[in-house]
PDB file of N, CA, C and O in Angstrom:
ATOM      1  N   UNK A1495    -109.780 -19.485  26.162  1.00  0.00           N
ATOM      2  CA  UNK A1495    -109.668 -18.234  26.762  1.00  0.00           C
ATOM      3  C   UNK A1495    -109.584 -17.049  25.690  1.00  0.00           C
ATOM      4  O   UNK A1495    -110.106 -16.068  25.636  1.00  0.00           O
ATOM      5  N   UNK A1496    -109.004 -17.529  24.465  1.00  0.00           N
ATOM      6  CA  UNK A1496    -109.031 -16.630  23.434  1.00  0.00           C
ATOM      7  C   UNK A1496    -110.521 -16.489  22.878  1.00  0.00           C
ATOM      8  O   UNK A1496    -110.733 -15.184  22.424  1.00  0.00           O
ATOM      9  N   UNK A1497    -111.526 -17.279  22.838  1.00  0.00           N
ATOM     10  CA  UNK A1497    -112.691 -17.100  22.375  1.00  0.00           C
ATOM     11  C   UNK A1497    -113.417 -15.899  23.486  1.00  0.00           C
ATOM     12  O   UNK A1497    -114.205 -15.164  23.013  1.00  0.00           O
ATOM     13  N   UNK A1498    -113.046 -16.157  24.638  1.00  0.00           N
ATOM     14  CA  UNK A1498    -113.567 -15.171  25.645  1.00  0.00           C
ATOM     15  C   UNK A1498    -113.135 -13.874  25.575  1.00  0.00           C
ATOM     16  O   UNK A1498    -113.794 -12.714  25.489  1.00  0.00           O
ATOM     17  N   UNK A1499    -111.921 -13.756  25.186  1.00  0.00           N
ATOM     18  CA  UNK A1499    -111.444 -12.333  24.695  1.00  0.00           C
ATOM     19  C   UNK A1499    -111.994 -11.760  23.441  1.00  0.00           C
ATOM     20  O   UNK A1499    -112.187 -10.622  23.460  1.00  0.00           O
ATOM     21  N   UNK A1500    -112.198 -12.727  22.487  1.00  0.00           N
ATOM     22  CA  UNK A1500    -112.795 -12.177  21.322  1.00  0.00           C
ATOM     23  C   UNK A1500    -114.206 -11.652  21.651  1.00  0.00           C
ATOM     24  O   UNK A1500    -114.715 -10.645  21.044  1.00  0.00           O
ATOM     25  N   UNK A1501    -114.960 -12.437  22.447  1.00  0.00           N
ATOM     26  CA  UNK A1501    -116.432 -12.048  22.661  1.00  0.00           C
ATOM     27  C   UNK A1501    -116.516 -10.716  23.509  1.00  0.00           C
ATOM     28  O   UNK A1501    -117.306 -10.120  23.291  1.00  0.00           O
ATOM     29  N   UNK A1502    -115.419 -10.784  24.391  1.00  0.00           N
ATOM     30  CA  UNK A1502    -115.499  -9.338  25.144  1.00  0.00           C
ATOM     31  C   UNK A1502    -115.099  -8.245  24.283  1.00  0.00           C
ATOM     32  O   UNK A1502    -115.763  -7.022  24.216  1.00  0.00           O
ATOM     33  N   UNK A1503    -114.204  -8.298  23.293  1.00  0.00           N
ATOM     34  CA  UNK A1503    -113.981  -7.239  22.329  1.00  0.00           C
ATOM     35  C   UNK A1503    -115.166  -6.930  21.530  1.00  0.00           C
ATOM     36  O   UNK A1503    -115.289  -5.857  21.293  1.00  0.00           O
ATOM     37  N   UNK A1504    -115.796  -7.942  20.968  1.00  0.00           N
ATOM     38  CA  UNK A1504    -116.851  -7.607  20.205  1.00  0.00           C
ATOM     39  C   UNK A1504    -118.142  -6.870  20.932  1.00  0.00           C
ATOM     40  O   UNK A1504    -118.785  -6.068  20.435  1.00  0.00           O
ATOM     41  N   UNK A1505    -118.148  -7.334  22.231  1.00  0.00           N
ATOM     42  CA  UNK A1505    -119.284  -6.710  23.146  1.00  0.00           C
ATOM     43  C   UNK A1505    -118.834  -5.127  23.150  1.00  0.00           C
ATOM     44  O   UNK A1505    -119.774  -4.285  23.136  1.00  0.00           O
ATOM     45  N   UNK A1506    -117.538  -4.881  23.569  1.00  0.00           N
ATOM     46  CA  UNK A1506    -117.226  -3.589  23.616  1.00  0.00           C
ATOM     47  C   UNK A1506    -117.124  -2.636  22.487  1.00  0.00           C
ATOM     48  O   UNK A1506    -117.673  -1.506  22.490  1.00  0.00           O
ATOM     49  N   UNK A1507    -117.174  -3.389  21.353  1.00  0.00           N
ATOM     50  CA  UNK A1507    -117.221  -2.764  20.022  1.00  0.00           C
ATOM     51  C   UNK A1507    -118.749  -2.359  19.742  1.00  0.00           C
ATOM     52  O   UNK A1507    -118.949  -1.059  19.478  1.00  0.00           O
ATOM     53  N   UNK A1508    -119.594  -3.339  20.136  1.00  0.00           N
ATOM     54  CA  UNK A1508    -120.938  -2.953  19.982  1.00  0.00           C
ATOM     55  C   UNK A1508    -121.491  -1.861  20.645  1.00  0.00           C
ATOM     56  O   UNK A1508    -122.273  -0.957  20.273  1.00  0.00           O
ATOM     57  N   UNK A1509    -121.055  -1.789  22.000  1.00  0.00           N
ATOM     58  CA  UNK A1509    -121.273  -0.755  22.941  1.00  0.00           C
ATOM     59  C   UNK A1509    -120.821   0.539  22.482  1.00  0.00           C
ATOM     60  O   UNK A1509    -121.525   1.704  22.469  1.00  0.00           O
ATOM     61  N   UNK A1510    -119.571   0.569  21.848  1.00  0.00           N
ATOM     62  CA  UNK A1510    -119.064   1.786  21.416  1.00  0.00           C
ATOM     63  C   UNK A1510    -119.731   2.476  20.154  1.00  0.00           C
ATOM     64  O   UNK A1510    -119.802   3.528  20.026  1.00  0.00           O
ATOM     65  N   UNK A1511    -120.302   1.522  19.303  1.00  0.00           N
ATOM     66  CA  UNK A1511    -120.941   1.854  18.101  1.00  0.00           C
ATOM     67  C   UNK A1511    -122.438   2.562  18.451  1.00  0.00           C
ATOM     68  O   UNK A1511    -122.806   3.409  17.717  1.00  0.00           O
ATOM     69  N   UNK A1512    -122.935   1.923  19.639  1.00  0.00           N
ATOM     70  CA  UNK A1512    -124.274   2.366  19.860  1.00  0.00           C
ATOM     71  C   UNK A1512    -124.555   3.586  20.772  1.00  0.00           C
ATOM     72  O   UNK A1512    -125.426   4.263  20.793  1.00  0.00           O
ATOM     73  N   UNK A1513    -123.485   3.715  21.658  1.00  0.00           N
ATOM     74  CA  UNK A1513    -123.588   4.855  22.562  1.00  0.00           C
ATOM     75  C   UNK A1513    -123.739   6.138  22.007  1.00  0.00           C
ATOM     76  O   UNK A1513    -124.700   6.991  22.384  1.00  0.00           O
ATOM     77  N   UNK A1514    -122.918   6.624  21.022  1.00  0.00           N
ATOM     78  CA  UNK A1514    -123.185   7.785  20.349  1.00  0.00           C
ATOM     79  C   UNK A1514    -124.616   8.040  19.800  1.00  0.00           C
ATOM     80  O   UNK A1514    -125.079   9.129  19.752  1.00  0.00           O
ATOM     81  N   UNK A1515    -125.191   6.911  19.355  1.00  0.00           N
ATOM     82  CA  UNK A1515    -126.504   7.003  18.627  1.00  0.00           C
ATOM     83  C   UNK A1515    -127.453   7.396  19.773  1.00  0.00           C
ATOM     84  O   UNK A1515    -128.377   8.075  19.604  1.00  0.00           O
ATOM     85  N   UNK A1516    -127.379   6.780  20.904  1.00  0.00           N
ATOM     86  CA  UNK A1516    -128.238   6.962  22.026  1.00  0.00           C
ATOM     87  C   UNK A1516    -128.159   8.402  22.519  1.00  0.00           C
ATOM     88  O   UNK A1516    -129.107   9.021  22.887  1.00  0.00           O
ATOM     89  N   UNK A1517    -126.941   9.024  22.566  1.00  0.00           N
ATOM     90  CA  UNK A1517    -126.776  10.248  23.123  1.00  0.00           C
ATOM     91  C   UNK A1517    -127.352  11.213  22.056  1.00  0.00           C
ATOM     92  O   UNK A1517    -127.956  12.171  22.547  1.00  0.00           O
ATOM     93  N   UNK A1518    -127.104  11.189  20.821  1.00  0.00           N
ATOM     94  CA  UNK A1518    -127.627  11.969  19.842  1.00  0.00           C
ATOM     95  C   UNK A1518    -129.337  11.858  19.849  1.00  0.00           C
ATOM     96  O   UNK A1518    -129.945  12.865  19.672  1.00  0.00           O
ATOM     97  N   UNK A1519    -129.853  10.711  19.915  1.00  0.00           N
ATOM     98  CA  UNK A1519    -131.259  10.575  20.025  1.00  0.00           C
ATOM     99  C   UNK A1519    -131.989  11.155  21.234  1.00  0.00           C
ATOM    100  O   UNK A1519    -132.841  12.017  21.054  1.00  0.00           O
ATOM    101  N   UNK A1520    -131.145  11.279  22.444  1.00  0.00           N
ATOM    102  CA  UNK A1520    -131.574  11.928  23.719  1.00  0.00           C
ATOM    103  C   UNK A1520    -131.676  13.471  23.355  1.00  0.00           C
ATOM    104  O   UNK A1520    -132.617  14.198  23.680  1.00  0.00           O
ATOM    105  N   UNK A1521    -130.498  13.906  22.803  1.00  0.00           N
ATOM    106  CA  UNK A1521    -130.362  15.312  22.625  1.00  0.00           C
ATOM    107  C   UNK A1521    -131.451  15.889  21.647  1.00  0.00           C
ATOM    108  O   UNK A1521    -131.924  16.970  21.745  1.00  0.00           O
ATOM    109  N   UNK A1522    -131.853  15.052  20.528  1.00  0.00           N
ATOM    110  CA  UNK A1522    -132.672  15.475  19.635  1.00  0.00           C
ATOM    111  C   UNK A1522    -134.074  15.652  20.047  1.00  0.00           C
ATOM    112  O   UNK A1522    -134.902  16.268  19.843  1.00  0.00           O
ATOM    113  N   UNK A1523    -134.383  14.616  20.983  1.00  0.00           N
ATOM    114  CA  UNK A1523    -135.688  14.357  21.554  1.00  0.00           C
ATOM    115  C   UNK A1523    -136.221  15.035  22.698  1.00  0.00           C
ATOM    116  O   UNK A1523    -137.372  15.072  22.980  1.00  0.00           O
ATOM    117  N   UNK A1524    -135.413  15.679  23.135  1.00  0.00           N
ATOM    118  CA  UNK A1524    -135.585  16.477  24.622  1.00  0.00           C
ATOM    119  C   UNK A1524    -135.390  18.095  24.280  1.00  0.00           C
ATOM    120  O   UNK A1524    -134.592  18.663  23.400  1.00  0.00           O
ATOM    121  N   UNK A1525    -136.175  18.685  25.209  1.00  0.00           N
ATOM    122  CA  UNK A1525    -135.835  20.166  25.234  1.00  0.00           C
ATOM    123  C   UNK A1525    -134.431  20.452  25.607  1.00  0.00           C
ATOM    124  O   UNK A1525    -134.094  20.048  26.697  1.00  0.00           O
ATOM    125  N   UNK A1526    -134.157  21.675  25.164  1.00  0.00           N
ATOM    126  CA  UNK A1526    -132.542  22.049  25.575  1.00  0.00           C
ATOM    127  C   UNK A1526    -132.422  22.349  27.151  1.00  0.00           C
ATOM    128  O   UNK A1526    -131.379  21.885  27.678  1.00  0.00           O
ATOM    129  N   UNK A1527    -133.479  22.683  27.770  1.00  0.00           N
ATOM    130  CA  UNK A1527    -133.461  23.014  29.084  1.00  0.00           C
ATOM    131  C   UNK A1527    -133.388  21.695  29.920  1.00  0.00           C
ATOM    132  O   UNK A1527    -133.061  21.624  31.065  1.00  0.00           O
ATOM    133  N   UNK A1528    -133.894  20.523  29.436  1.00  0.00           N
ATOM    134  CA  UNK A1528    -133.884  19.333  30.053  1.00  0.00           C
ATOM    135  C   UNK A1528    -133.025  18.328  29.538  1.00  0.00           C
ATOM    136  O   UNK A1528    -132.956  17.363  29.893  1.00  0.00           O
ATOM    137  N   UNK A1529    -132.051  18.686  28.605  1.00  0.00           N
ATOM    138  CA  UNK A1529    -131.230  17.836  27.958  1.00  0.00           C
ATOM    139  C   UNK A1529    -130.084  17.263  28.831  1.00  0.00           C
ATOM    140  O   UNK A1529    -129.928  15.897  28.973  1.00  0.00           O
ATOM    141  N   UNK A1530    -129.584  18.113  29.909  1.00  0.00           N
ATOM    142  CA  UNK A1530    -128.677  17.505  30.674  1.00  0.00           C
ATOM    143  C   UNK A1530    -129.251  16.397  31.678  1.00  0.00           C
ATOM    144  O   UNK A1530    -128.522  15.471  32.003  1.00  0.00           O
ATOM    145  N   UNK A1531    -130.452  16.834  32.144  1.00  0.00           N
ATOM    146  CA  UNK A1531    -131.101  15.890  32.931  1.00  0.00           C
ATOM    147  C   UNK A1531    -131.372  14.439  32.460  1.00  0.00           C
ATOM    148  O   UNK A1531    -131.265  13.489  32.775  1.00  0.00           O
ATOM    149  N   UNK A1532    -131.948  14.687  31.048  1.00  0.00           N
ATOM    150  CA  UNK A1532    -132.148  13.455  30.390  1.00  0.00           C
ATOM    151  C   UNK A1532    -130.993  12.589  30.125  1.00  0.00           C
ATOM    152  O   UNK A1532    -130.974  11.191  30.379  1.00  0.00           O
ATOM    153  N   UNK A1533    -129.814  13.278  29.741  1.00  0.00           N
ATOM    154  CA  UNK A1533    -128.670  12.562  29.569  1.00  0.00           C
ATOM    155  C   UNK A1533    -128.082  11.792  30.771  1.00  0.00           C
ATOM    156  O   UNK A1533    -127.481  10.820  30.966  1.00  0.00           O
ATOM    157  N   UNK A1534    -128.311  12.662  31.856  1.00  0.00           N
ATOM    158  CA  UNK A1534    -127.791  12.156  33.292  1.00  0.00           C
ATOM    159  C   UNK A1534    -128.587  11.056  33.614  1.00  0.00           C
ATOM    160  O   UNK A1534    -128.249   9.944  34.189  1.00  0.00           O
ATOM    161  N   UNK A1535    -130.077  11.095  33.339  1.00  0.00           N
ATOM    162  CA  UNK A1535    -130.697   9.912  33.783  1.00  0.00           C
ATOM    163  C   UNK A1535    -130.537   8.665  32.819  1.00  0.00           C
ATOM    164  O   UNK A1535    -130.315   7.439  33.354  1.00  0.00           O
ATOM    165  N   UNK A1536    -130.166   8.840  31.681  1.00  0.00           N
ATOM    166  CA  UNK A1536    -129.600   7.827  30.704  1.00  0.00           C
ATOM    167  C   UNK A1536    -128.367   6.937  31.109  1.00  0.00           C
ATOM    168  O   UNK A1536    -128.270   5.951  31.269  1.00  0.00           O
ATOM    169  N   UNK A1537    -127.518   8.077  31.623  1.00  0.00           N
ATOM    170  CA  UNK A1537    -125.991   7.439  32.051  1.00  0.00           C
ATOM    171  C   UNK A1537    -126.442   6.753  33.447  1.00  0.00           C
ATOM    172  O   UNK A1537    -125.499   5.754  33.810  1.00  0.00           O
ATOM    173  N   UNK A1538    -127.178   7.170  34.089  1.00  0.00           N
ATOM    174  CA  UNK A1538    -127.465   6.494  35.542  1.00  0.00           C
ATOM    175  C   UNK A1538    -128.015   4.916  35.093  1.00  0.00           C
ATOM    176  O   UNK A1538    -127.432   4.258  35.804  1.00  0.00           O
ATOM    177  N   UNK A1539    -129.115   4.771  34.429  1.00  0.00           N
ATOM    178  CA  UNK A1539    -129.419   3.674  34.160  1.00  0.00           C
ATOM    179  C   UNK A1539    -128.558   2.712  33.491  1.00  0.00           C
ATOM    180  O   UNK A1539    -128.565   1.412  33.590  1.00  0.00           O
ATOM    181  N   UNK A1540    -127.830   3.332  32.605  1.00  0.00           N
ATOM    182  CA  UNK A1540    -126.658   2.603  31.840  1.00  0.00           C
ATOM    183  C   UNK A1540    -125.600   2.030  32.808  1.00  0.00           C
ATOM    184  O   UNK A1540    -125.276   0.858  32.883  1.00  0.00           O
ATOM    185  N   UNK A1541    -125.131   2.857  33.771  1.00  0.00           N
ATOM    186  CA  UNK A1541    -124.084   2.496  34.762  1.00  0.00           C
ATOM    187  C   UNK A1541    -124.689   1.716  35.646  1.00  0.00           C
ATOM    188  O   UNK A1541    -123.975   0.482  36.206  1.00  0.00           O
ATOM    189  N   UNK A1542    -126.019   1.724  35.926  1.00  0.00           N
ATOM    190  CA  UNK A1542    -126.744   0.743  36.996  1.00  0.00           C
ATOM    191  C   UNK A1542    -126.747  -0.662  36.194  1.00  0.00           C
ATOM    192  O   UNK A1542    -126.409  -1.620  36.924  1.00  0.00           O
ATOM    193  N   UNK A1543    -126.967  -0.602  34.956  1.00  0.00           N
ATOM    194  CA  UNK A1543    -127.088  -2.041  34.356  1.00  0.00           C
ATOM    195  C   UNK A1543    -125.571  -2.588  34.372  1.00  0.00           C
ATOM    196  O   UNK A1543    -125.452  -3.715  34.472  1.00  0.00           O
ATOM    197  N   UNK A1544    -124.591  -1.837  34.208  1.00  0.00           N
ATOM    198  CA  UNK A1544    -123.186  -2.567  34.134  1.00  0.00           C
ATOM    199  C   UNK A1544    -123.027  -2.884  35.527  1.00  0.00           C
ATOM    200  O   UNK A1544    -122.416  -4.205  35.695  1.00  0.00           O
ATOM    201  N   UNK A1545    -123.303  -2.363  36.690  1.00  0.00           N
ATOM    202  CA  UNK A1545    -123.207  -2.796  38.016  1.00  0.00           C
ATOM    203  C   UNK A1545    -123.864  -4.073  38.365  1.00  0.00           C
ATOM    204  O   UNK A1545    -123.338  -5.038  38.772  1.00  0.00           O
ATOM    205  N   UNK A1546    -125.221  -3.944  37.928  1.00  0.00           N
ATOM    206  CA  UNK A1546    -125.775  -5.360  38.263  1.00  0.00           C
ATOM    207  C   UNK A1546    -125.396  -6.460  37.598  1.00  0.00           C
ATOM    208  O   UNK A1546    -125.267  -7.567  37.896  1.00  0.00           O
ATOM    209  N   UNK A1547    -124.978  -6.242  36.234  1.00  0.00           N
ATOM    210  CA  UNK A1547    -124.290  -7.213  35.335  1.00  0.00           C
ATOM    211  C   UNK A1547    -123.206  -7.894  35.923  1.00  0.00           C
ATOM    212  O   UNK A1547    -122.742  -9.098  35.919  1.00  0.00           O
ATOM    213  N   UNK A1548    -122.147  -6.797  36.411  1.00  0.00           N
ATOM    214  CA  UNK A1548    -120.949  -7.495  37.092  1.00  0.00           C
ATOM    215  C   UNK A1548    -121.321  -8.316  38.361  1.00  0.00           C
ATOM    216  O   UNK A1548    -120.641  -9.248  38.569  1.00  0.00           O
ATOM    217  N   UNK A1549    -122.305  -7.830  39.117  1.00  0.00           N
ATOM    218  CA  UNK A1549    -122.687  -8.739  40.377  1.00  0.00           C
ATOM    219  C   UNK A1549    -123.228  -9.988  39.933  1.00  0.00           C
ATOM    220  O   UNK A1549    -122.769 -11.077  40.599  1.00  0.00           O
ATOM    221  N   UNK A1550    -124.029 -10.080  38.984  1.00  0.00           N
ATOM    222  CA  UNK A1550    -124.652 -11.323  38.517  1.00  0.00           C
ATOM    223  C   UNK A1550    -123.642 -12.370  37.951  1.00  0.00           C
ATOM    224  O   UNK A1550    -123.547 -13.404  38.040  1.00  0.00           O
ATOM    225  N   UNK A1551    -122.817 -11.749  37.083  1.00  0.00           N
ATOM    226  CA  UNK A1551    -121.921 -12.432  36.442  1.00  0.00           C
ATOM    227  C   UNK A1551    -120.730 -12.882  37.319  1.00  0.00           C
ATOM    228  O   UNK A1551    -120.225 -14.009  37.443  1.00  0.00           O
ATOM    229  N   UNK A1552    -120.454 -12.077  38.353  1.00  0.00           N
ATOM    230  CA  UNK A1552    -119.542 -12.629  39.546  1.00  0.00           C
ATOM    231  C   UNK A1552    -120.028 -13.824  40.371  1.00  0.00           C
ATOM    232  O   UNK A1552    -119.506 -14.798  40.667  1.00  0.00           O
ATOM    233  N   UNK A1553    -121.439 -13.809  40.742  1.00  0.00           N
ATOM    234  CA  UNK A1553    -122.064 -14.836  41.194  1.00  0.00           C
ATOM    235  C   UNK A1553    -122.082 -16.021  40.415  1.00  0.00           C
ATOM    236  O   UNK A1553    -121.916 -17.103  40.925  1.00  0.00           O
ATOM    237  N   UNK A1554    -122.288 -15.960  39.019  1.00  0.00           N
ATOM    238  CA  UNK A1554    -122.379 -17.055  38.166  1.00  0.00           C
ATOM    239  C   UNK A1554    -121.005 -17.770  38.337  1.00  0.00           C
ATOM    240  O   UNK A1554    -120.809 -18.726  38.043  1.00  0.00           O
ATOM    241  N   UNK A1555    -119.882 -16.764  38.138  1.00  0.00           N
ATOM    242  CA  UNK A1555    -118.523 -17.176  37.951  1.00  0.00           C
ATOM    243  C   UNK A1555    -118.201 -18.085  39.319  1.00  0.00           C
ATOM    244  O   UNK A1555    -117.575 -19.153  39.226  1.00  0.00           O
ATOM    245  N   UNK A1556    -118.794 -17.695  40.418  1.00  0.00           N
ATOM    246  CA  UNK A1556    -118.279 -18.372  41.688  1.00  0.00           C
ATOM    247  C   UNK A1556    -119.236 -19.686  41.684  1.00  0.00           C
ATOM    248  O   UNK A1556    -118.452 -20.639  42.285  1.00  0.00           O
ATOM    249  N   UNK A1557    -120.325 -19.830  41.160  1.00  0.00           N
ATOM    250  CA  UNK A1557    -121.178 -20.938  41.235  1.00  0.00           C
ATOM    251  C   UNK A1557    -120.609 -22.055  40.083  1.00  0.00           C
ATOM    252  O   UNK A1557    -120.634 -23.218  40.374  1.00  0.00           O
ATOM    253  N   UNK A1558    -120.536 -21.465  39.006  1.00  0.00           N
ATOM    254  CA  UNK A1558    -120.287 -22.461  37.653  1.00  0.00           C
ATOM    255  C   UNK A1558    -118.968 -22.242  36.920  1.00  0.00           C
ATOM    256  O   UNK A1558    -118.808 -23.231  36.130  1.00  0.00           O
ATOM    257  N   UNK A1559    -118.331 -21.199  37.292  1.00  0.00           N
ATOM    258  CA  UNK A1559    -116.969 -20.820  36.564  1.00  0.00           C
ATOM    259  C   UNK A1559    -117.030 -19.837  35.659  1.00  0.00           C
ATOM    260  O   UNK A1559    -118.068 -19.210  35.268  1.00  0.00           O
ATOM    261  N   UNK A1560    -115.875 -19.289  35.199  1.00  0.00           N
ATOM    262  CA  UNK A1560    -115.744 -18.065  34.410  1.00  0.00           C
ATOM    263  C   UNK A1560    -116.381 -18.268  32.938  1.00  0.00           C
ATOM    264  O   UNK A1560    -117.023 -17.365  32.546  1.00  0.00           O
ATOM    265  N   UNK A1561    -116.243 -19.534  32.455  1.00  0.00           N
ATOM    266  CA  UNK A1561    -116.801 -19.504  31.004  1.00  0.00           C
ATOM    267  C   UNK A1561    -118.333 -19.355  31.035  1.00  0.00           C
ATOM    268  O   UNK A1561    -118.830 -18.667  30.228  1.00  0.00           O
ATOM    269  N   UNK A1562    -119.028 -19.950  32.141  1.00  0.00           N
ATOM    270  CA  UNK A1562    -120.465 -19.758  32.230  1.00  0.00           C
ATOM    271  C   UNK A1562    -120.784 -18.222  32.470  1.00  0.00           C
ATOM    272  O   UNK A1562    -121.868 -17.839  32.051  1.00  0.00           O
ATOM    273  N   UNK A1563    -120.012 -17.609  33.239  1.00  0.00           N
ATOM    274  CA  UNK A1563    -120.419 -16.296  33.344  1.00  0.00           C
ATOM    275  C   UNK A1563    -120.191 -15.355  32.176  1.00  0.00           C
ATOM    276  O   UNK A1563    -121.236 -14.595  31.890  1.00  0.00           O
ATOM    277  N   UNK A1564    -119.320 -15.513  31.391  1.00  0.00           N
ATOM    278  CA  UNK A1564    -119.133 -14.698  30.168  1.00  0.00           C
ATOM    279  C   UNK A1564    -120.265 -15.109  29.222  1.00  0.00           C
ATOM    280  O   UNK A1564    -120.799 -14.364  28.547  1.00  0.00           O
ATOM    281  N   UNK A1565    -120.382 -16.536  29.008  1.00  0.00           N
ATOM    282  CA  UNK A1565    -121.343 -16.799  28.105  1.00  0.00           C
ATOM    283  C   UNK A1565    -122.835 -16.501  28.581  1.00  0.00           C
ATOM    284  O   UNK A1565    -123.611 -16.067  27.780  1.00  0.00           O
ATOM    285  N   UNK A1566    -123.101 -16.359  29.769  1.00  0.00           N
ATOM    286  CA  UNK A1566    -124.456 -15.879  30.257  1.00  0.00           C
ATOM    287  C   UNK A1566    -124.799 -14.267  29.883  1.00  0.00           C
ATOM    288  O   UNK A1566    -125.813 -14.068  29.835  1.00  0.00           O
ATOM    289  N   UNK A1567    -123.474 -13.600  29.779  1.00  0.00           N
ATOM    290  CA  UNK A1567    -123.646 -12.210  29.322  1.00  0.00           C
ATOM    291  C   UNK A1567    -123.713 -11.972  27.909  1.00  0.00           C
ATOM    292  O   UNK A1567    -124.474 -10.973  27.334  1.00  0.00           O
ATOM    293  N   UNK A1568    -123.349 -13.087  27.189  1.00  0.00           N
ATOM    294  CA  UNK A1568    -123.211 -12.999  25.784  1.00  0.00           C
ATOM    295  C   UNK A1568    -124.621 -13.422  25.293  1.00  0.00           C
ATOM    296  O   UNK A1568    -125.104 -12.853  24.245  1.00  0.00           O
ATOM    297  N   UNK A1569    -125.228 -14.330  25.878  1.00  0.00           N
ATOM    298  CA  UNK A1569    -126.353 -14.758  25.353  1.00  0.00           C
ATOM    299  C   UNK A1569    -127.449 -13.825  26.188  1.00  0.00           C
ATOM    300  O   UNK A1569    -128.627 -14.055  26.202  1.00  0.00           O
TER     301      UNK A1569
END
């Protein structure tokens, strides 16, 4: 279980490091009038990915167990 906690922490750290880069790239690449719409679209797709991953990993956990669910998200 310690390994799963460590993998989760590494995944969270990677997300925390990448997210500001994504936002600054969107802000730099878009017109100021469209910036809020572009960042909103980015956040929509990001959050939708989190929701879909949660549903898929829940299904895998039900069928095969928690370890397989976490490993499927890591790989």
